[in-house]
């Protein structure tokens, strides 16, 4: 008998979502990630859980409706990670006409009626905080509701839920060879140790590495009609005082999002172009930085310059050939189920918003090969998400009442990261000193220990950029202290 029912290569959002779904249906699952969870494109996204307005403009109403239905599920099942936010599209005379924007957003409201969020409206920005950072010619903006998400924590908590349902999550484990008969025989290098495992089915969810895994590890032809695309954003100091996400229409018609990030920063993106090379070595071209700065500077009083960029964020994703109307599909899902051979599922690309649904479809492809429980993820919250989404502020107040040494900002960050599982992180602390060594004003030894023992953090970057975004503000001396602490632990 095989060691596992399903082995998964790749610890991005697709891989961990599939592991969670399969483990919850009763399958024995192992996930192999050569680096850290969310270390590829899954941790370099726009952080939006939304319906794609460009798809709405292209007339793909059913797909937008599906996205908005999934948005409602994320609000219900991950209220600590997925936060409802108001978006604002300032009207530019050289861009889409006002009637088109207003009509599109009214349709958007109708398609997303399952979420009890405020509808769209027209705002006079000359008498509204939205207008404070804008240049004076802008008279109106169109406001609507959507959501933001902490993308890398979404990956980690999905993996955590998979593990708690029985899945084995192995980071630092690289599958170097796979032999296929009626089962899969995988040779794995797990943190320097060679191991052989067997599985009844295999899923290749290696993201940008999918073609190379297919060719070199599985020794099969890579997927056809697939292109690699580099997607990039920039992080700058906070550009505006409101909590809105600004949607800027650039001169080429592309929508550029500027969203609040970690209180003191703004994430601006995205720009995308074809990519060739090693996905592990991705650098944002200077022309892309300038493009995003130009898009923002068309609207804001204070122009944005490349020198203002604090950090560039890039990832490589695979995009399947465009379908009808020139619109790419929501990722690619392939099943190779040749007779007498163990099945192979290949999944790559797609949006954050529909990742749960995509994984559900992928696991369902395996139902002819062995019995499993019915679909379930639409009804189950992620770890820490067992409260109603509009009670987030009350959860923050309750945390401050229980741990009075937390500031408002600290409580918001911790509840946003751990939700109702915060007591497991703070381990009964009565005073700040009970949390152990401090690494700057935010991070403590207690939190780092939790991340190492429960969330697979091994190195400082795992903590500072994927389990949190504290790398944006942490001083060099605190980074060194954190590295020494984690090495000793």
PDB file of C-alpha atoms in Angstrom, residues 179-369:
ATOM      1  CA  UNK A 179       8.747   7.340 -10.994  1.00  0.00           C
ATOM      2  CA  UNK A 180       5.281   6.463 -12.214  1.00  0.00           C
ATOM      3  CA  UNK A 181       3.709   3.024 -12.288  1.00  0.00           C
ATOM      4  CA  UNK A 182       0.392   2.150 -10.699  1.00  0.00           C
ATOM      5  CA  UNK A 183       1.645   4.365  -7.848  1.00  0.00           C
ATOM      6  CA  UNK A 184       4.086   7.282  -7.660  1.00  0.00           C
ATOM      7  CA  UNK A 185       7.511   6.692  -6.141  1.00  0.00           C
ATOM      8  CA  UNK A 186       9.056  10.028  -5.111  1.00  0.00           C
ATOM      9  CA  UNK A 187      12.664  10.681  -4.163  1.00  0.00           C
ATOM     10  CA  UNK A 188      12.733  13.613  -1.761  1.00  0.00           C
ATOM     11  CA  UNK A 189      15.642  15.596  -0.302  1.00  0.00           C
ATOM     12  CA  UNK A 190      14.220  16.825   2.998  1.00  0.00           C
ATOM     13  CA  UNK A 191      16.614  19.319   4.622  1.00  0.00           C
ATOM     14  CA  UNK A 192      19.607  17.353   3.412  1.00  0.00           C
ATOM     15  CA  UNK A 193      18.210  13.862   4.014  1.00  0.00           C
ATOM     16  CA  UNK A 194      17.175  11.562   1.175  1.00  0.00           C
ATOM     17  CA  UNK A 195      13.826   9.839   1.527  1.00  0.00           C
ATOM     18  CA  UNK A 196      11.583   7.751  -0.714  1.00  0.00           C
ATOM     19  CA  UNK A 197       7.807   8.056  -0.370  1.00  0.00           C
ATOM     20  CA  UNK A 198       4.958   6.568  -2.370  1.00  0.00           C
ATOM     21  CA  UNK A 199       1.576   8.020  -3.282  1.00  0.00           C
ATOM     22  CA  UNK A 200      -1.467   6.842  -5.209  1.00  0.00           C
ATOM     23  CA  UNK A 201      -1.784  10.221  -6.981  1.00  0.00           C
ATOM     24  CA  UNK A 202       0.447  13.240  -7.562  1.00  0.00           C
ATOM     25  CA  UNK A 203      -0.373  16.926  -7.955  1.00  0.00           C
ATOM     26  CA  UNK A 204       2.080  19.340  -9.559  1.00  0.00           C
ATOM     27  CA  UNK A 205       1.274  22.780  -8.141  1.00  0.00           C
ATOM     28  CA  UNK A 206       4.786  24.194  -8.339  1.00  0.00           C
ATOM     29  CA  UNK A 207       3.697  27.549  -9.752  1.00  0.00           C
ATOM     30  CA  UNK A 208       6.305  29.079 -12.054  1.00  0.00           C
ATOM     31  CA  UNK A 209       8.376  25.902 -11.599  1.00  0.00           C
ATOM     32  CA  UNK A 210       5.587  23.680 -12.982  1.00  0.00           C
ATOM     33  CA  UNK A 211       7.195  23.193 -16.446  1.00  0.00           C
ATOM     34  CA  UNK A 212      10.628  22.400 -14.994  1.00  0.00           C
ATOM     35  CA  UNK A 213       9.150  19.943 -12.463  1.00  0.00           C
ATOM     36  CA  UNK A 214       7.197  18.297 -15.289  1.00  0.00           C
ATOM     37  CA  UNK A 215      10.270  17.966 -17.504  1.00  0.00           C
ATOM     38  CA  UNK A 216      13.091  17.221 -15.066  1.00  0.00           C
ATOM     39  CA  UNK A 217      11.360  15.500 -12.144  1.00  0.00           C
ATOM     40  CA  UNK A 218       8.391  13.796 -13.780  1.00  0.00           C
ATOM     41  CA  UNK A 219      10.165  13.431 -17.155  1.00  0.00           C
ATOM     42  CA  UNK A 220       7.098  14.328 -19.170  1.00  0.00           C
ATOM     43  CA  UNK A 221       6.360  16.997 -21.804  1.00  0.00           C
ATOM     44  CA  UNK A 222       5.569  20.359 -20.173  1.00  0.00           C
ATOM     45  CA  UNK A 223       2.110  21.917 -20.487  1.00  0.00           C
ATOM     46  CA  UNK A 224       1.507  23.558 -23.858  1.00  0.00           C
ATOM     47  CA  UNK A 225       0.259  27.072 -24.622  1.00  0.00           C
ATOM     48  CA  UNK A 226       1.570  28.395 -21.345  1.00  0.00           C
ATOM     49  CA  UNK A 227       3.533  31.588 -20.767  1.00  0.00           C
ATOM     50  CA  UNK A 228       5.431  32.857 -17.738  1.00  0.00           C
ATOM     51  CA  UNK A 229       4.500  36.346 -16.594  1.00  0.00           C
ATOM     52  CA  UNK A 230       6.276  38.556 -14.078  1.00  0.00           C
ATOM     53  CA  UNK A 231       3.871  40.504 -11.885  1.00  0.00           C
ATOM     54  CA  UNK A 232       5.297  43.392  -9.857  1.00  0.00           C
ATOM     55  CA  UNK A 233       4.226  45.943  -7.249  1.00  0.00           C
ATOM     56  CA  UNK A 234       6.044  48.637  -5.321  1.00  0.00           C
ATOM     57  CA  UNK A 235       5.801  49.566  -1.656  1.00  0.00           C
ATOM     58  CA  UNK A 236       6.131  53.237  -0.719  1.00  0.00           C
ATOM     59  CA  UNK A 237       5.504  55.322   2.366  1.00  0.00           C
ATOM     60  CA  UNK A 238       1.818  55.942   2.973  1.00  0.00           C
ATOM     61  CA  UNK A 239       0.408  58.190   0.270  1.00  0.00           C
ATOM     62  CA  UNK A 240      -2.938  59.121   1.847  1.00  0.00           C
ATOM     63  CA  UNK A 241      -4.633  59.277   5.238  1.00  0.00           C
ATOM     64  CA  UNK A 242      -7.832  57.417   4.395  1.00  0.00           C
ATOM     65  CA  UNK A 243      -8.214  53.639   4.555  1.00  0.00           C
ATOM     66  CA  UNK A 244      -9.552  53.545   1.001  1.00  0.00           C
ATOM     67  CA  UNK A 245      -7.969  51.673  -1.863  1.00  0.00           C
ATOM     68  CA  UNK A 246      -7.506  54.046  -4.787  1.00  0.00           C
ATOM     69  CA  UNK A 247      -8.048  52.698  -8.298  1.00  0.00           C
ATOM     70  CA  UNK A 248      -6.204  54.829 -10.828  1.00  0.00           C
ATOM     71  CA  UNK A 249      -6.902  54.602 -14.559  1.00  0.00           C
ATOM     72  CA  UNK A 250      -3.590  54.905 -16.362  1.00  0.00           C
ATOM     73  CA  UNK A 251      -3.283  56.462 -19.819  1.00  0.00           C
ATOM     74  CA  UNK A 252      -3.243  52.990 -21.436  1.00  0.00           C
ATOM     75  CA  UNK A 253      -6.534  52.024 -19.752  1.00  0.00           C
ATOM     76  CA  UNK A 254      -4.984  49.682 -17.189  1.00  0.00           C
ATOM     77  CA  UNK A 255      -6.263  49.902 -13.607  1.00  0.00           C
ATOM     78  CA  UNK A 256      -3.585  50.519 -10.972  1.00  0.00           C
ATOM     79  CA  UNK A 257      -4.431  49.879  -7.308  1.00  0.00           C
ATOM     80  CA  UNK A 258      -2.916  51.820  -4.408  1.00  0.00           C
ATOM     81  CA  UNK A 259      -3.851  50.139  -1.129  1.00  0.00           C
ATOM     82  CA  UNK A 260      -2.936  50.712   2.539  1.00  0.00           C
ATOM     83  CA  UNK A 261      -0.296  48.323   3.826  1.00  0.00           C
ATOM     84  CA  UNK A 262       0.752  47.821   7.452  1.00  0.00           C
ATOM     85  CA  UNK A 263      -0.454  51.243   8.636  1.00  0.00           C
ATOM     86  CA  UNK A 264       2.539  53.254   7.366  1.00  0.00           C
ATOM     87  CA  UNK A 265       2.882  52.084   3.759  1.00  0.00           C
ATOM     88  CA  UNK A 266       1.049  51.878   0.446  1.00  0.00           C
ATOM     89  CA  UNK A 267       1.196  48.998  -2.022  1.00  0.00           C
ATOM     90  CA  UNK A 268       0.972  50.120  -5.663  1.00  0.00           C
ATOM     91  CA  UNK A 269       0.456  47.670  -8.515  1.00  0.00           C
ATOM     92  CA  UNK A 270       0.405  45.850 -10.702  1.00  0.00           C
ATOM     93  CA  UNK A 271       2.461  45.783 -13.840  1.00  0.00           C
ATOM     94  CA  UNK A 272       2.943  42.551 -15.766  1.00  0.00           C
ATOM     95  CA  UNK A 273       5.046  41.401 -18.696  1.00  0.00           C
ATOM     96  CA  UNK A 274       6.442  38.215 -20.204  1.00  0.00           C
ATOM     97  CA  UNK A 275       9.235  36.541 -18.236  1.00  0.00           C
ATOM     98  CA  UNK A 276      12.049  34.230 -19.272  1.00  0.00           C
ATOM     99  CA  UNK A 277      14.612  32.837 -16.866  1.00  0.00           C
ATOM    100  CA  UNK A 278      14.848  31.360 -13.390  1.00  0.00           C
ATOM    101  CA  UNK A 279      11.704  32.145 -11.336  1.00  0.00           C
ATOM    102  CA  UNK A 280      13.871  32.150  -8.207  1.00  0.00           C
ATOM    103  CA  UNK A 281      15.744  35.201  -9.515  1.00  0.00           C
ATOM    104  CA  UNK A 282      13.240  37.947 -10.227  1.00  0.00           C
ATOM    105  CA  UNK A 283      14.101  41.643 -10.299  1.00  0.00           C
ATOM    106  CA  UNK A 284      11.673  44.433 -11.065  1.00  0.00           C
ATOM    107  CA  UNK A 285      12.857  46.456 -14.084  1.00  0.00           C
ATOM    108  CA  UNK A 286      13.341  50.185 -13.632  1.00  0.00           C
ATOM    109  CA  UNK A 287      10.826  50.808 -16.418  1.00  0.00           C
ATOM    110  CA  UNK A 288       8.118  49.019 -14.411  1.00  0.00           C
ATOM    111  CA  UNK A 289       8.865  51.120 -11.345  1.00  0.00           C
ATOM    112  CA  UNK A 290       8.636  54.277 -13.445  1.00  0.00           C
ATOM    113  CA  UNK A 291       5.351  53.077 -14.986  1.00  0.00           C
ATOM    114  CA  UNK A 292       3.695  52.684 -11.584  1.00  0.00           C
ATOM    115  CA  UNK A 293       5.063  56.002 -10.350  1.00  0.00           C
ATOM    116  CA  UNK A 294       3.695  57.733 -13.457  1.00  0.00           C
ATOM    117  CA  UNK A 295       0.274  56.151 -12.966  1.00  0.00           C
ATOM    118  CA  UNK A 296       0.040  57.449  -9.403  1.00  0.00           C
ATOM    119  CA  UNK A 297       1.497  60.868 -10.252  1.00  0.00           C
ATOM    120  CA  UNK A 298      -1.323  61.498 -12.766  1.00  0.00           C
ATOM    121  CA  UNK A 299      -3.668  61.748  -9.777  1.00  0.00           C
ATOM    122  CA  UNK A 300      -1.853  62.785  -6.600  1.00  0.00           C
ATOM    123  CA  UNK A 301      -0.744  66.276  -5.667  1.00  0.00           C
ATOM    124  CA  UNK A 302       2.604  64.975  -4.491  1.00  0.00           C
ATOM    125  CA  UNK A 303       4.244  63.141  -7.394  1.00  0.00           C
ATOM    126  CA  UNK A 304       5.731  59.716  -6.774  1.00  0.00           C
ATOM    127  CA  UNK A 305       9.321  59.084  -7.839  1.00  0.00           C
ATOM    128  CA  UNK A 306      11.328  55.853  -8.139  1.00  0.00           C
ATOM    129  CA  UNK A 307      13.525  57.093  -5.283  1.00  0.00           C
ATOM    130  CA  UNK A 308      10.461  56.898  -3.007  1.00  0.00           C
ATOM    131  CA  UNK A 309      10.175  53.127  -3.391  1.00  0.00           C
ATOM    132  CA  UNK A 310      10.843  51.269  -0.137  1.00  0.00           C
ATOM    133  CA  UNK A 311      10.620  47.784  -1.619  1.00  0.00           C
ATOM    134  CA  UNK A 312       9.798  46.196  -4.971  1.00  0.00           C
ATOM    135  CA  UNK A 313       7.748  43.005  -4.893  1.00  0.00           C
ATOM    136  CA  UNK A 314       7.806  40.631  -7.862  1.00  0.00           C
ATOM    137  CA  UNK A 315       6.678  37.094  -8.573  1.00  0.00           C
ATOM    138  CA  UNK A 316       6.391  34.880 -11.626  1.00  0.00           C
ATOM    139  CA  UNK A 317       3.153  33.142 -12.477  1.00  0.00           C
ATOM    140  CA  UNK A 318       2.046  30.917 -15.344  1.00  0.00           C
ATOM    141  CA  UNK A 319      -0.790  32.000 -17.581  1.00  0.00           C
ATOM    142  CA  UNK A 320      -2.642  29.673 -19.926  1.00  0.00           C
ATOM    143  CA  UNK A 321      -3.562  30.678 -23.457  1.00  0.00           C
ATOM    144  CA  UNK A 322      -6.344  33.240 -23.648  1.00  0.00           C
ATOM    145  CA  UNK A 323      -9.840  31.996 -24.256  1.00  0.00           C
ATOM    146  CA  UNK A 324     -12.803  33.602 -25.918  1.00  0.00           C
ATOM    147  CA  UNK A 325     -12.693  37.378 -25.911  1.00  0.00           C
ATOM    148  CA  UNK A 326      -8.956  37.412 -25.212  1.00  0.00           C
ATOM    149  CA  UNK A 327      -9.499  36.722 -21.506  1.00  0.00           C
ATOM    150  CA  UNK A 328      -7.169  34.226 -19.757  1.00  0.00           C
ATOM    151  CA  UNK A 329      -8.926  31.432 -17.857  1.00  0.00           C
ATOM    152  CA  UNK A 330      -8.855  31.287 -14.070  1.00  0.00           C
ATOM    153  CA  UNK A 331      -5.741  29.162 -13.929  1.00  0.00           C
ATOM    154  CA  UNK A 332      -5.183  25.812 -15.605  1.00  0.00           C
ATOM    155  CA  UNK A 333      -6.267  22.411 -14.314  1.00  0.00           C
ATOM    156  CA  UNK A 334      -5.188  19.210 -16.114  1.00  0.00           C
ATOM    157  CA  UNK A 335      -5.714  15.541 -15.297  1.00  0.00           C
ATOM    158  CA  UNK A 336      -3.536  12.783 -16.770  1.00  0.00           C
ATOM    159  CA  UNK A 337      -5.300   9.514 -15.968  1.00  0.00           C
ATOM    160  CA  UNK A 338      -3.959   7.037 -18.483  1.00  0.00           C
ATOM    161  CA  UNK A 339      -4.951   3.442 -17.871  1.00  0.00           C
ATOM    162  CA  UNK A 340      -2.721   1.470 -15.473  1.00  0.00           C
ATOM    163  CA  UNK A 341      -0.817   4.586 -14.478  1.00  0.00           C
ATOM    164  CA  UNK A 342      -1.230   6.532 -11.255  1.00  0.00           C
ATOM    165  CA  UNK A 343      -3.120   9.806 -11.884  1.00  0.00           C
ATOM    166  CA  UNK A 344      -1.371  13.158 -12.215  1.00  0.00           C
ATOM    167  CA  UNK A 345      -3.062  16.511 -11.592  1.00  0.00           C
ATOM    168  CA  UNK A 346      -1.381  19.700 -12.824  1.00  0.00           C
ATOM    169  CA  UNK A 347      -2.685  23.037 -11.550  1.00  0.00           C
ATOM    170  CA  UNK A 348      -1.188  26.503 -11.932  1.00  0.00           C
ATOM    171  CA  UNK A 349      -2.134  30.166 -12.156  1.00  0.00           C
ATOM    172  CA  UNK A 350      -5.465  31.636 -11.184  1.00  0.00           C
ATOM    173  CA  UNK A 351      -6.676  34.275  -8.758  1.00  0.00           C
ATOM    174  CA  UNK A 352      -6.534  34.452  -4.978  1.00  0.00           C
ATOM    175  CA  UNK A 353     -10.278  35.001  -4.826  1.00  0.00           C
ATOM    176  CA  UNK A 354     -11.197  31.700  -6.476  1.00  0.00           C
ATOM    177  CA  UNK A 355      -8.375  29.553  -5.053  1.00  0.00           C
ATOM    178  CA  UNK A 356     -10.688  27.595  -2.733  1.00  0.00           C
ATOM    179  CA  UNK A 357     -13.048  26.724  -5.558  1.00  0.00           C
ATOM    180  CA  UNK A 358     -10.180  25.821  -7.887  1.00  0.00           C
ATOM    181  CA  UNK A 359      -8.698  23.405  -5.336  1.00  0.00           C
ATOM    182  CA  UNK A 360     -12.120  21.863  -4.759  1.00  0.00           C
ATOM    183  CA  UNK A 361     -12.401  21.126  -8.472  1.00  0.00           C
ATOM    184  CA  UNK A 362      -8.874  19.701  -8.568  1.00  0.00           C
ATOM    185  CA  UNK A 363      -9.468  17.256  -5.732  1.00  0.00           C
ATOM    186  CA  UNK A 364     -12.830  16.271  -7.205  1.00  0.00           C
ATOM    187  CA  UNK A 365     -11.028  15.087 -10.329  1.00  0.00           C
ATOM    188  CA  UNK A 366      -9.652  12.225  -8.223  1.00  0.00           C
ATOM    189  CA  UNK A 367     -13.017  10.908  -7.046  1.00  0.00           C
ATOM    190  CA  UNK A 368     -13.075   8.118  -9.688  1.00  0.00           C
ATOM    191  CA  UNK A 369      -9.845   6.687  -8.260  1.00  0.00           C
TER     192      UNK A 369
END
